[in-house]
CSV table of C-alpha atoms and ligand atoms in Angstrom, one decimal:
chain,number,residue,atom,x,y,z
A,1076,MET,CA,15.3,6.3,-33.1
A,1077,ALA,CA,16.2,8.5,-30.2
A,1078,GLU,CA,16.0,7.7,-26.5
A,1079,PHE,CA,12.6,9.5,-26.2
A,1080,ASP,CA,11.0,7.4,-28.9
A,1081,LEU,CA,12.2,4.4,-27.0
A,1082,ILE,CA,10.8,5.7,-23.8
A,1083,ALA,CA,7.5,6.6,-25.7
A,1084,ARG,CA,7.3,2.8,-26.8
A,1085,LEU,CA,7.7,1.9,-23.1
A,1086,THR,CA,5.4,4.1,-21.8
A,1087,ALA,CA,2.6,2.9,-24.0
A,1088,ARG,CA,2.4,-0.5,-22.4
A,1089,ALA,CA,3.2,1.1,-18.5
A,1090,GLY,CA,-0.1,-0.2,-17.3
A,1091,ALA,CA,-2.1,2.1,-15.0
A,1092,ARG,CA,-3.0,1.9,-11.2
A,1093,GLY,CA,-5.1,4.4,-8.9
A,1094,ASP,CA,-2.3,4.4,-6.7
A,1095,VAL,CA,0.1,6.1,-9.1
A,1096,ALA,CA,-0.2,9.8,-8.4
A,1097,LEU,CA,2.7,10.7,-10.8
A,1098,GLY,CA,4.1,8.1,-13.3
A,1099,ILE,CA,6.3,8.0,-16.1
A,1100,GLY,CA,7.4,11.5,-17.6
A,1101,ASP,CA,8.6,13.6,-14.6
A,1102,ASP,CA,11.8,13.5,-12.8
A,1103,ALA,CA,10.5,10.7,-10.3
A,1104,ALA,CA,7.4,8.9,-9.6
A,1105,LEU,CA,4.6,9.5,-6.9
A,1106,LEU,CA,3.3,6.6,-5.5
A,1107,GLU,CA,0.6,6.1,-2.6
A,1108,VAL,CA,1.3,3.5,0.1
A,1109,PRO,CA,-1.8,2.5,1.9
A,1110,ALA,CA,-2.0,3.7,5.6
A,1111,GLY,CA,-0.9,0.8,8.0
A,1112,GLU,CA,1.3,-0.7,5.3
A,1113,GLN,CA,5.2,-1.0,4.6
A,1114,LEU,CA,6.7,-0.3,1.3
A,1115,VAL,CA,8.8,-3.4,0.2
A,1116,ALA,CA,11.6,-2.8,-2.6
A,1117,CYS,CA,13.7,-4.9,-4.4
A,1118,CYS,CA,16.1,-4.8,-7.5
A,1119,ASP,CA,17.7,-7.4,-9.6
A,1120,ALA,CA,19.8,-7.1,-12.8
A,1121,LEU,CA,19.9,-9.5,-15.9
A,1122,ASN,CA,23.3,-9.4,-17.9
A,1123,GLU,CA,23.3,-11.0,-21.5
A,1124,GLY,CA,25.8,-13.7,-21.3
A,1125,VAL,CA,25.2,-14.3,-17.4
A,1126,HIS,CA,21.7,-14.3,-17.1
A,1127,PHE,CA,20.5,-15.2,-20.6
A,1128,LEU,CA,22.3,-16.6,-23.4
A,1129,PRO,CA,22.9,-14.1,-26.4
A,1130,GLY,CA,19.8,-14.6,-28.9
A,1131,THR,CA,17.3,-15.2,-26.2
A,1132,ASP,CA,13.8,-14.0,-27.3
A,1133,PRO,CA,13.7,-10.6,-25.9
A,1134,ALA,CA,10.0,-11.2,-24.8
A,1135,ASP,CA,11.3,-13.9,-22.5
A,1136,ILE,CA,13.8,-11.6,-21.3
A,1137,GLY,CA,11.3,-9.2,-20.6
A,1138,TRP,CA,9.2,-11.4,-18.8
A,1139,LYS,CA,11.9,-12.9,-16.8
A,1140,ALA,CA,13.3,-9.5,-15.7
A,1141,LEU,CA,10.1,-8.6,-13.9
A,1142,ALA,CA,9.5,-12.1,-12.9
A,1143,VAL,CA,12.7,-12.5,-10.9
A,1144,ASN,CA,11.9,-9.3,-8.9
A,1145,LEU,CA,8.2,-10.3,-8.3
A,1146,SER,CA,9.6,-13.7,-6.8
A,1147,ASP,CA,11.6,-11.4,-4.4
A,1148,LEU,CA,8.5,-9.8,-3.3
A,1149,ALA,CA,6.5,-12.9,-3.2
A,1150,ALA,CA,9.2,-14.2,-0.7
A,1151,MET,CA,8.5,-11.2,1.6
A,1152,GLY,CA,4.9,-11.8,1.4
A,1153,ALA,CA,4.4,-8.6,-0.3
A,1154,ARG,CA,1.6,-7.5,-2.8
A,1155,PRO,CA,3.3,-6.2,-6.0
A,1156,ALA,CA,2.4,-2.8,-7.0
A,1157,TRP,CA,4.9,-0.8,-9.0
A,1158,ALA,CA,8.0,-1.5,-11.2
A,1159,LEU,CA,11.0,0.8,-12.5
A,1160,LEU,CA,12.7,-0.3,-15.4
A,1161,SER,CA,16.7,0.4,-16.3
A,1162,LEU,CA,17.3,-0.6,-19.7
A,1163,THR,CA,20.6,-0.3,-21.5
A,1164,LEU,CA,20.7,-1.3,-25.1
A,1165,PRO,CA,23.8,-1.5,-27.5
A,1166,ARG,CA,21.6,0.5,-29.8
A,1167,ALA,CA,18.2,2.1,-30.3
A,1168,ASP,CA,16.5,-1.0,-31.4
A,1169,ALA,CA,12.6,-0.5,-31.5
A,1170,ASP,CA,11.8,-3.9,-32.4
A,1171,PHE,CA,13.8,-5.2,-29.2
A,1172,VAL,CA,11.9,-2.7,-27.0
A,1173,ASP,CA,8.6,-3.8,-28.4
A,1174,ALA,CA,9.2,-7.5,-28.1
A,1175,PHE,CA,10.5,-6.9,-24.5
A,1176,MET,CA,7.6,-5.0,-23.5
A,1177,HIS,CA,5.5,-7.7,-24.8
A,1178,GLY,CA,6.9,-10.2,-22.4
A,1179,PHE,CA,7.3,-7.5,-19.5
A,1180,SER,CA,3.6,-6.3,-19.9
A,1181,ALA,CA,2.2,-9.8,-20.2
A,1182,LEU,CA,3.4,-10.5,-16.7
A,1183,ALA,CA,3.0,-6.8,-15.4
A,1184,ASP,CA,-0.6,-7.1,-16.3
A,1185,ALA,CA,-1.1,-10.6,-14.8
A,1186,ALA,CA,0.2,-9.5,-11.8
A,1187,GLY,CA,-1.4,-5.9,-11.5
A,1188,THR,CA,2.1,-4.1,-11.7
A,1189,ALA,CA,2.3,-0.7,-13.1
A,1190,LEU,CA,5.7,0.5,-14.8
A,1191,VAL,CA,6.1,4.1,-13.3
A,1192,GLY,CA,9.6,5.1,-14.2
A,1193,GLY,CA,13.2,3.8,-15.1
A,1194,ASP,CA,16.2,5.1,-17.2
A,1195,THR,CA,17.1,4.3,-20.8
A,1196,THR,CA,20.9,4.2,-21.9
A,1197,SER,CA,23.3,3.0,-24.2
A,1198,GLY,CA,25.7,0.1,-23.5
A,1199,PRO,CA,26.3,-3.5,-23.3
A,1200,LEU,CA,22.6,-5.3,-22.9
A,1201,SER,CA,21.5,-5.2,-19.3
A,1202,ILE,CA,18.3,-4.8,-17.6
A,1203,CYS,CA,17.7,-3.7,-14.1
A,1204,VAL,CA,14.1,-3.9,-12.9
A,1205,THR,CA,13.0,-2.5,-9.4
A,1206,ALA,CA,10.0,-3.8,-8.2
A,1207,LEU,CA,8.0,-2.3,-5.3
A,1208,GLY,CA,5.2,-3.8,-3.4
A,1209,CYS,CA,3.4,-3.3,0.0
A,1210,VAL,CA,2.9,-5.6,3.1
A,1211,PRO,CA,0.8,-5.0,6.2
A,1212,ARG,CA,3.0,-3.1,8.6
A,1213,GLY,CA,5.0,-6.0,10.8
A,1214,GLN,CA,3.8,-9.0,8.7
A,1215,ALA,CA,6.5,-9.1,6.2
A,1216,LEU,CA,8.1,-12.8,5.8
A,1217,THR,CA,12.1,-12.9,6.3
A,1218,ARG,CA,14.8,-15.4,6.3
A,1219,ALA,CA,15.4,-15.0,10.0
A,1220,GLY,CA,12.6,-17.0,11.6
A,1221,ALA,CA,13.1,-20.4,11.3
A,1222,ARG,CA,13.0,-22.8,14.7
A,1223,PRO,CA,14.2,-26.3,15.2
A,1224,GLY,CA,11.0,-28.5,14.5
A,1225,ASP,CA,9.9,-26.5,11.7
A,1226,ALA,CA,9.0,-28.3,8.6
A,1227,VAL,CA,10.6,-27.3,5.4
A,1228,PHE,CA,8.4,-26.9,2.3
A,1229,VAL,CA,8.7,-25.9,-1.4
A,1230,SER,CA,6.5,-24.8,-4.1
A,1231,GLY,CA,6.1,-26.5,-7.5
A,1232,THR,CA,8.8,-28.5,-8.6
A,1233,LEU,CA,12.8,-27.9,-8.6
A,1234,GLY,CA,15.5,-28.5,-11.0
A,1235,ASP,CA,13.5,-27.6,-14.4
A,1236,ALA,CA,15.2,-24.3,-15.3
A,1237,SER,CA,18.6,-25.5,-14.7
A,1238,ALA,CA,18.5,-28.5,-16.8
A,1239,ALA,CA,17.0,-26.8,-19.6
A,1240,LEU,CA,19.8,-24.2,-19.2
A,1241,GLU,CA,22.3,-27.1,-19.4
A,1242,HIS,CA,20.6,-28.9,-22.3
A,1243,LEU,CA,19.8,-25.5,-24.4
A,1244,ARG,CA,23.3,-23.8,-24.1
A,1245,PRO,CA,25.2,-23.4,-27.3
A,1246,MET,CA,26.1,-26.5,-29.5
A,1247,GLY,CA,30.0,-27.2,-29.1
A,1248,THR,CA,29.7,-26.8,-25.3
A,1249,ARG,CA,27.3,-29.8,-24.6
A,1250,HIS,CA,28.5,-33.1,-23.3
A,1251,PRO,CA,29.8,-35.4,-25.8
A,1252,GLY,CA,26.9,-37.5,-27.5
A,1253,GLU,CA,24.3,-34.8,-26.7
A,1254,GLY,CA,22.6,-34.7,-29.9
A,1255,ARG,CA,19.4,-32.9,-28.6
A,1256,SER,CA,18.3,-30.1,-30.8
A,1257,ASP,CA,16.5,-27.2,-29.2
A,1258,ASP,CA,13.6,-27.5,-31.3
A,1259,ASP,CA,12.4,-30.9,-29.9
A,1260,PHE,CA,13.5,-29.6,-26.4
A,1261,PRO,CA,10.5,-30.4,-24.0
A,1262,MET,CA,8.5,-26.9,-24.0
A,1263,SER,CA,7.6,-27.0,-20.4
A,1264,LEU,CA,11.3,-27.3,-19.3
A,1265,ARG,CA,12.2,-24.4,-21.6
A,1266,ASP,CA,9.0,-22.2,-20.0
A,1267,ARG,CA,10.5,-22.9,-16.8
A,1268,LEU,CA,13.9,-21.5,-17.7
A,1269,HIS,CA,12.5,-18.3,-19.7
A,1270,ARG,CA,9.1,-17.7,-18.2
A,1271,PRO,CA,9.5,-18.3,-14.5
A,1272,THR,CA,6.2,-18.1,-12.6
A,1273,PRO,CA,6.5,-15.6,-9.5
A,1274,ARG,CA,4.6,-17.3,-6.5
A,1275,ILE,CA,2.8,-14.0,-5.6
A,1276,ALA,CA,-0.3,-15.4,-4.4
A,1277,LEU,CA,1.4,-18.1,-2.3
A,1278,GLY,CA,4.1,-15.5,-0.8
A,1279,GLN,CA,0.9,-13.6,0.6
A,1280,ALA,CA,-0.8,-16.8,1.9
A,1281,LEU,CA,2.2,-17.4,3.9
A,1282,ARG,CA,1.9,-14.5,6.2
A,1283,GLY,CA,1.2,-15.7,9.6
A,1284,VAL,CA,2.0,-19.3,8.5
A,1285,ALA,CA,5.5,-19.5,7.6
A,1286,ASN,CA,8.5,-18.7,9.8
A,1287,ALA,CA,10.8,-18.0,7.2
A,1288,VAL,CA,10.7,-17.7,3.5
A,1289,ILE,CA,13.1,-17.3,0.8
A,1290,ASP,CA,12.9,-17.8,-3.1
A,1291,VAL,CA,14.9,-20.2,-5.1
A,1292,SER,CA,16.8,-18.3,-7.4
A,1293,ASP,CA,20.5,-19.4,-6.9
A,1294,GLY,CA,19.8,-22.9,-6.1
A,1295,LEU,CA,17.9,-24.7,-3.2
A,1296,LEU,CA,20.9,-25.4,-1.1
A,1297,ALA,CA,22.3,-22.2,-1.3
A,1298,ASP,CA,19.0,-20.4,-0.9
A,1299,LEU,CA,18.3,-22.4,2.3
A,1300,GLY,CA,21.9,-21.8,3.4
A,1301,HIS,CA,20.6,-18.2,3.9
A,1302,ILE,CA,17.6,-19.1,5.9
A,1303,ALA,CA,20.0,-21.4,8.0
A,1304,ARG,CA,22.7,-18.7,8.6
A,1305,ALA,CA,20.0,-16.0,8.9
A,1306,SER,CA,17.9,-18.0,11.5
A,1307,GLY,CA,20.9,-19.7,13.4
A,1308,VAL,CA,19.8,-23.1,12.6
A,1309,GLY,CA,20.6,-26.5,10.5
A,1310,ILE,CA,18.4,-27.7,7.9
A,1311,GLU,CA,18.0,-31.5,6.8
A,1312,LEU,CA,16.4,-32.2,3.4
A,1313,ASP,CA,15.1,-35.8,2.2
A,1314,ALA,CA,16.9,-36.1,-1.2
A,1315,GLU,CA,13.7,-38.6,-2.2
A,1316,ALA,CA,11.0,-35.8,-1.3
A,1317,LEU,CA,12.5,-33.0,-3.6
A,1318,PRO,CA,9.7,-32.7,-6.3
A,1319,ALA,CA,10.6,-33.1,-9.8
A,1320,SER,CA,8.5,-32.4,-12.8
A,1321,ALA,CA,7.6,-35.4,-15.2
A,1322,ALA,CA,9.7,-33.7,-17.8
A,1323,LEU,CA,12.7,-33.5,-15.7
A,1324,ARG,CA,12.5,-37.2,-14.8
A,1325,ALA,CA,12.3,-38.0,-18.5
A,1326,LEU,CA,15.4,-35.7,-19.5
A,1327,CYS,CA,17.9,-36.6,-16.5
A,1328,ASP,CA,19.2,-39.5,-14.9
A,1329,PRO,CA,18.4,-39.8,-11.0
A,1330,ALA,CA,22.0,-38.3,-10.2
A,1331,GLU,CA,21.7,-35.4,-12.7
A,1332,ARG,CA,18.1,-34.6,-11.7
A,1333,LEU,CA,19.1,-34.4,-7.8
A,1334,ARG,CA,21.9,-32.2,-8.8
A,1335,CYS,CA,19.7,-29.9,-10.8
A,1336,GLN,CA,17.1,-30.0,-8.1
A,1337,ALA,CA,19.4,-29.4,-5.0
A,1338,THR,CA,21.9,-27.1,-6.8
A,1339,GLY,CA,20.5,-25.6,-9.9
A,1340,GLY,CA,19.4,-22.1,-10.1
A,1341,ASP,CA,16.6,-20.2,-11.6
A,1342,ASP,CA,13.5,-22.1,-10.2
A,1343,TYR,CA,11.9,-19.2,-8.6
A,1344,GLU,CA,9.8,-21.3,-6.4
A,1345,LEU,CA,9.3,-20.4,-2.6
A,1346,VAL,CA,11.1,-22.5,0.0
A,1347,PHE,CA,9.8,-21.9,3.6
A,1348,THR,CA,9.6,-23.3,7.0
A,1349,VAL,CA,6.3,-23.9,9.1
A,1350,PRO,CA,6.0,-24.7,12.8
A,1351,SER,CA,4.2,-28.0,13.6
A,1352,GLU,CA,1.2,-26.1,15.0
A,1353,ARG,CA,0.5,-24.4,11.6
A,1354,TRP,CA,0.9,-27.5,9.5
A,1355,GLU,CA,-3.0,-28.1,9.6
A,1356,THR,CA,-3.2,-24.2,8.4
A,1357,LEU,CA,-1.2,-24.9,5.6
A,1358,ARG,CA,-3.0,-27.9,4.6
A,1359,ALA,CA,-6.3,-26.2,4.9
A,1360,THR,CA,-4.9,-23.5,2.3
A,1361,PHE,CA,-3.5,-25.9,-0.1
A,1362,PRO,CA,-6.4,-28.6,-0.7
A,1363,PRO,CA,-6.0,-30.6,-2.9
A,1364,GLU,CA,-2.6,-30.4,-3.7
A,1365,PHE,CA,-0.9,-30.1,-0.2
A,1366,ARG,CA,1.2,-33.4,0.2
A,1367,GLY,CA,3.6,-32.6,2.8
A,1368,ALA,CA,2.1,-34.5,5.5
A,1369,LEU,CA,1.3,-37.4,3.3
A,1370,PRO,CA,3.6,-40.4,1.7
A,1371,ILE,CA,5.6,-38.8,-0.8
A,1372,THR,CA,4.2,-39.3,-4.2
A,1373,PRO,CA,5.6,-38.0,-7.7
A,1374,SER,CA,5.0,-34.5,-8.7
A,1375,PRO,CA,1.8,-33.9,-11.0
A,1376,PRO,CA,2.6,-32.2,-14.3
A,1377,LEU,CA,2.8,-28.4,-14.0
A,1378,ALA,CA,-0.7,-27.8,-15.6
A,1379,GLY,CA,-2.1,-24.3,-15.2
A,1380,GLU,CA,1.6,-23.0,-14.1
A,1381,ARG,CA,0.7,-19.5,-14.7
A,1382,ALA,CA,-2.0,-19.6,-12.1
A,1383,GLY,CA,0.4,-18.8,-9.6
A,1384,VAL,CA,0.5,-15.2,-10.6
A,1385,ARG,CA,-3.3,-14.9,-10.5
A,1386,GLY,CA,-4.4,-16.5,-7.4
A,1387,ALA,CA,-4.6,-20.2,-7.3
A,1388,PHE,CA,-1.8,-22.0,-5.7
A,1389,PRO,CA,1.2,-24.3,-6.8
A,1390,ALA,CA,1.5,-27.8,-5.3
A,1391,VAL,CA,3.3,-27.4,-2.0
A,1392,THR,CA,5.8,-30.5,-0.8
A,1393,ARG,CA,7.3,-31.3,2.3
A,1394,ILE,CA,11.0,-31.7,1.7
A,1395,GLY,CA,12.7,-31.6,5.3
A,1396,ARG,CA,13.1,-30.1,8.7
A,1397,VAL,CA,14.8,-27.2,10.7
A,1398,VAL,CA,17.1,-28.8,13.1
A,1399,ALA,CA,19.3,-27.3,15.8
A,1400,GLY,CA,22.9,-26.6,14.6
A,1401,GLU,CA,23.9,-25.1,11.1
A,1402,GLY,CA,24.2,-26.0,7.4
A,1403,VAL,CA,21.9,-27.5,5.1
A,1404,ARG,CA,22.4,-31.3,4.3
A,1405,VAL,CA,20.6,-33.4,1.7
A,1406,LEU,CA,20.2,-37.2,3.1
A,1407,ASP,CA,19.5,-40.1,0.8
A,1408,ALA,CA,17.0,-42.9,1.3
A,1409,ASP,CA,19.5,-44.5,4.0
A,1410,GLY,CA,19.8,-41.1,5.5
A,1411,VAL,CA,23.3,-40.7,4.3
A,1412,PRO,CA,24.4,-37.1,3.4
A,1413,VAL,CA,24.7,-36.7,-0.3
A,1414,ASP,CA,27.9,-34.6,-1.6
A,1415,PHE,CA,27.5,-32.2,-3.9
A,1416,ASP,CA,30.4,-29.8,-6.0
A,1417,ARG,CA,28.5,-26.7,-4.9
A,1418,ALA,CA,25.5,-25.1,-3.3
A,1419,GLY,CA,24.3,-22.9,-6.3
A,1420,TRP,CA,25.1,-20.1,-8.3
A,1421,GLU,CA,27.8,-17.5,-7.1
A,1422,HIS,CA,28.7,-14.3,-9.1
A,1423,PHE,CA,32.4,-13.8,-9.6
A,1424,MET,CA,32.8,-17.6,-8.7
A,1425,ASP,CA,31.0,-19.4,-11.4
A,1426,LYS,CA,31.4,-19.5,-15.2
A,1427,VAL,CA,27.9,-19.6,-17.5
A,1428,PRO,CA,27.7,-23.0,-18.8
B,1765,ADP,P1,16.1,12.2,-16.1
B,1765,ADP,O1,16.7,12.6,-17.5
B,1765,ADP,O2,15.2,13.2,-15.3
B,1765,ADP,O3,16.6,11.0,-15.7
B,1765,ADP,P2,14.7,10.5,-18.2
B,1765,ADP,O4,15.0,11.3,-19.5
B,1765,ADP,O5,15.8,9.5,-18.0
B,1765,ADP,O6,14.8,11.6,-17.3
B,1765,ADP,O7,13.4,9.8,-18.2
B,1765,ADP,C1,12.1,10.7,-18.7
B,1765,ADP,C2,10.9,9.9,-18.0
B,1765,ADP,O8,10.9,8.5,-18.6
B,1765,ADP,C3,11.2,9.7,-16.5
B,1765,ADP,O9,9.8,9.8,-15.9
B,1765,ADP,C4,11.7,8.2,-16.5
B,1765,ADP,O10,11.3,7.4,-15.4
B,1765,ADP,C5,11.1,7.8,-17.7
B,1765,ADP,N1,11.7,6.5,-18.1
B,1765,ADP,C6,13.0,6.5,-18.7
B,1765,ADP,N2,13.4,5.3,-19.0
B,1765,ADP,C7,12.4,4.6,-18.9
B,1765,ADP,C8,12.3,3.2,-18.9
B,1765,ADP,N3,13.2,2.2,-19.3
B,1765,ADP,N4,11.3,2.4,-18.3
B,1765,ADP,C9,10.2,3.4,-17.8
B,1765,ADP,N5,10.3,4.6,-17.7
B,1765,ADP,C10,11.4,5.2,-18.2
B,1766,MG,MG1,17.2,9.2,-16.8
């Protein structure tokens, strides 16, 4: 199996779009960006042992490699269009490539994204996807627009993926007494780790509504810290308002749950700030799930999660407010700041669990 046979297997599932003037096969792709729009570009790598555990299903790796990038496009308010795939494989493994593309193209097809090029090389398993999308000129959402008085909202639920990672990590490294086998681990949490849903439709709906947006990839506190810094503001969150799935509530005690929600990575939800004059617009966009201005109720189960890709919206919950100052604080029910060991995942600082 040579490099070009592998590329042929990838090409077979590349997907098609009318705006691809020249796709896989030449030295580079030629893509048509609609007049009046800007090209939005991002790239994120997944490395074995850092972003996924050895032995992870290649189809899950394929899905997630694209999902984390589409999540970045969503956080910019962009419409995804094209992807490039740099694949580094220890050996020319056709089964791996086929399974990988099974997961990758399931999401690519759902999101209307065509694979238009890439690179295939040998080395330790590593996947780097570049995602490209479009946004009407001047309408992209950034981290920099939050203002004191904005409310902070988050989509879906928080902490599911990091709780799954902790509970699914190899035997031997678990907490003493933790006897759970991977087979009886809740599927909904496992899916949240391996098959995150990029909030593509939500991101586009937030254009003209949100002042600042980021996707939660490293951890809520870490990522909101980026909004706080870029916007020159402080952020206060209410611990009790952070949305949790029923599965997370069943798996973790309240302290562990809060730690996962506030500092766990891999959620790929959108967290965003909205000025008060646009709360009604937001509410009108998200019936009947919008709960931000209502008393906090427990999160509904994540039925129809995949819908986030196709056009329906996930639940949106108000979790805090933007204030003058700096930094991000989580307040308990008595308004006392909660201490955490860390804000989220940091490369070169953190060890894989
Ligand atoms: P070059 O030597 O010019 O870099 P390659 O032989 O690496 O070209 O690639 C040939 C064609 O196949 C190019 O169009 C490239 O974009 C595409 N390609 C290579 N690897 C991948 C991949 N992993 N996914 C998608 N397209 C790929
Ligand atoms: Mg090449």
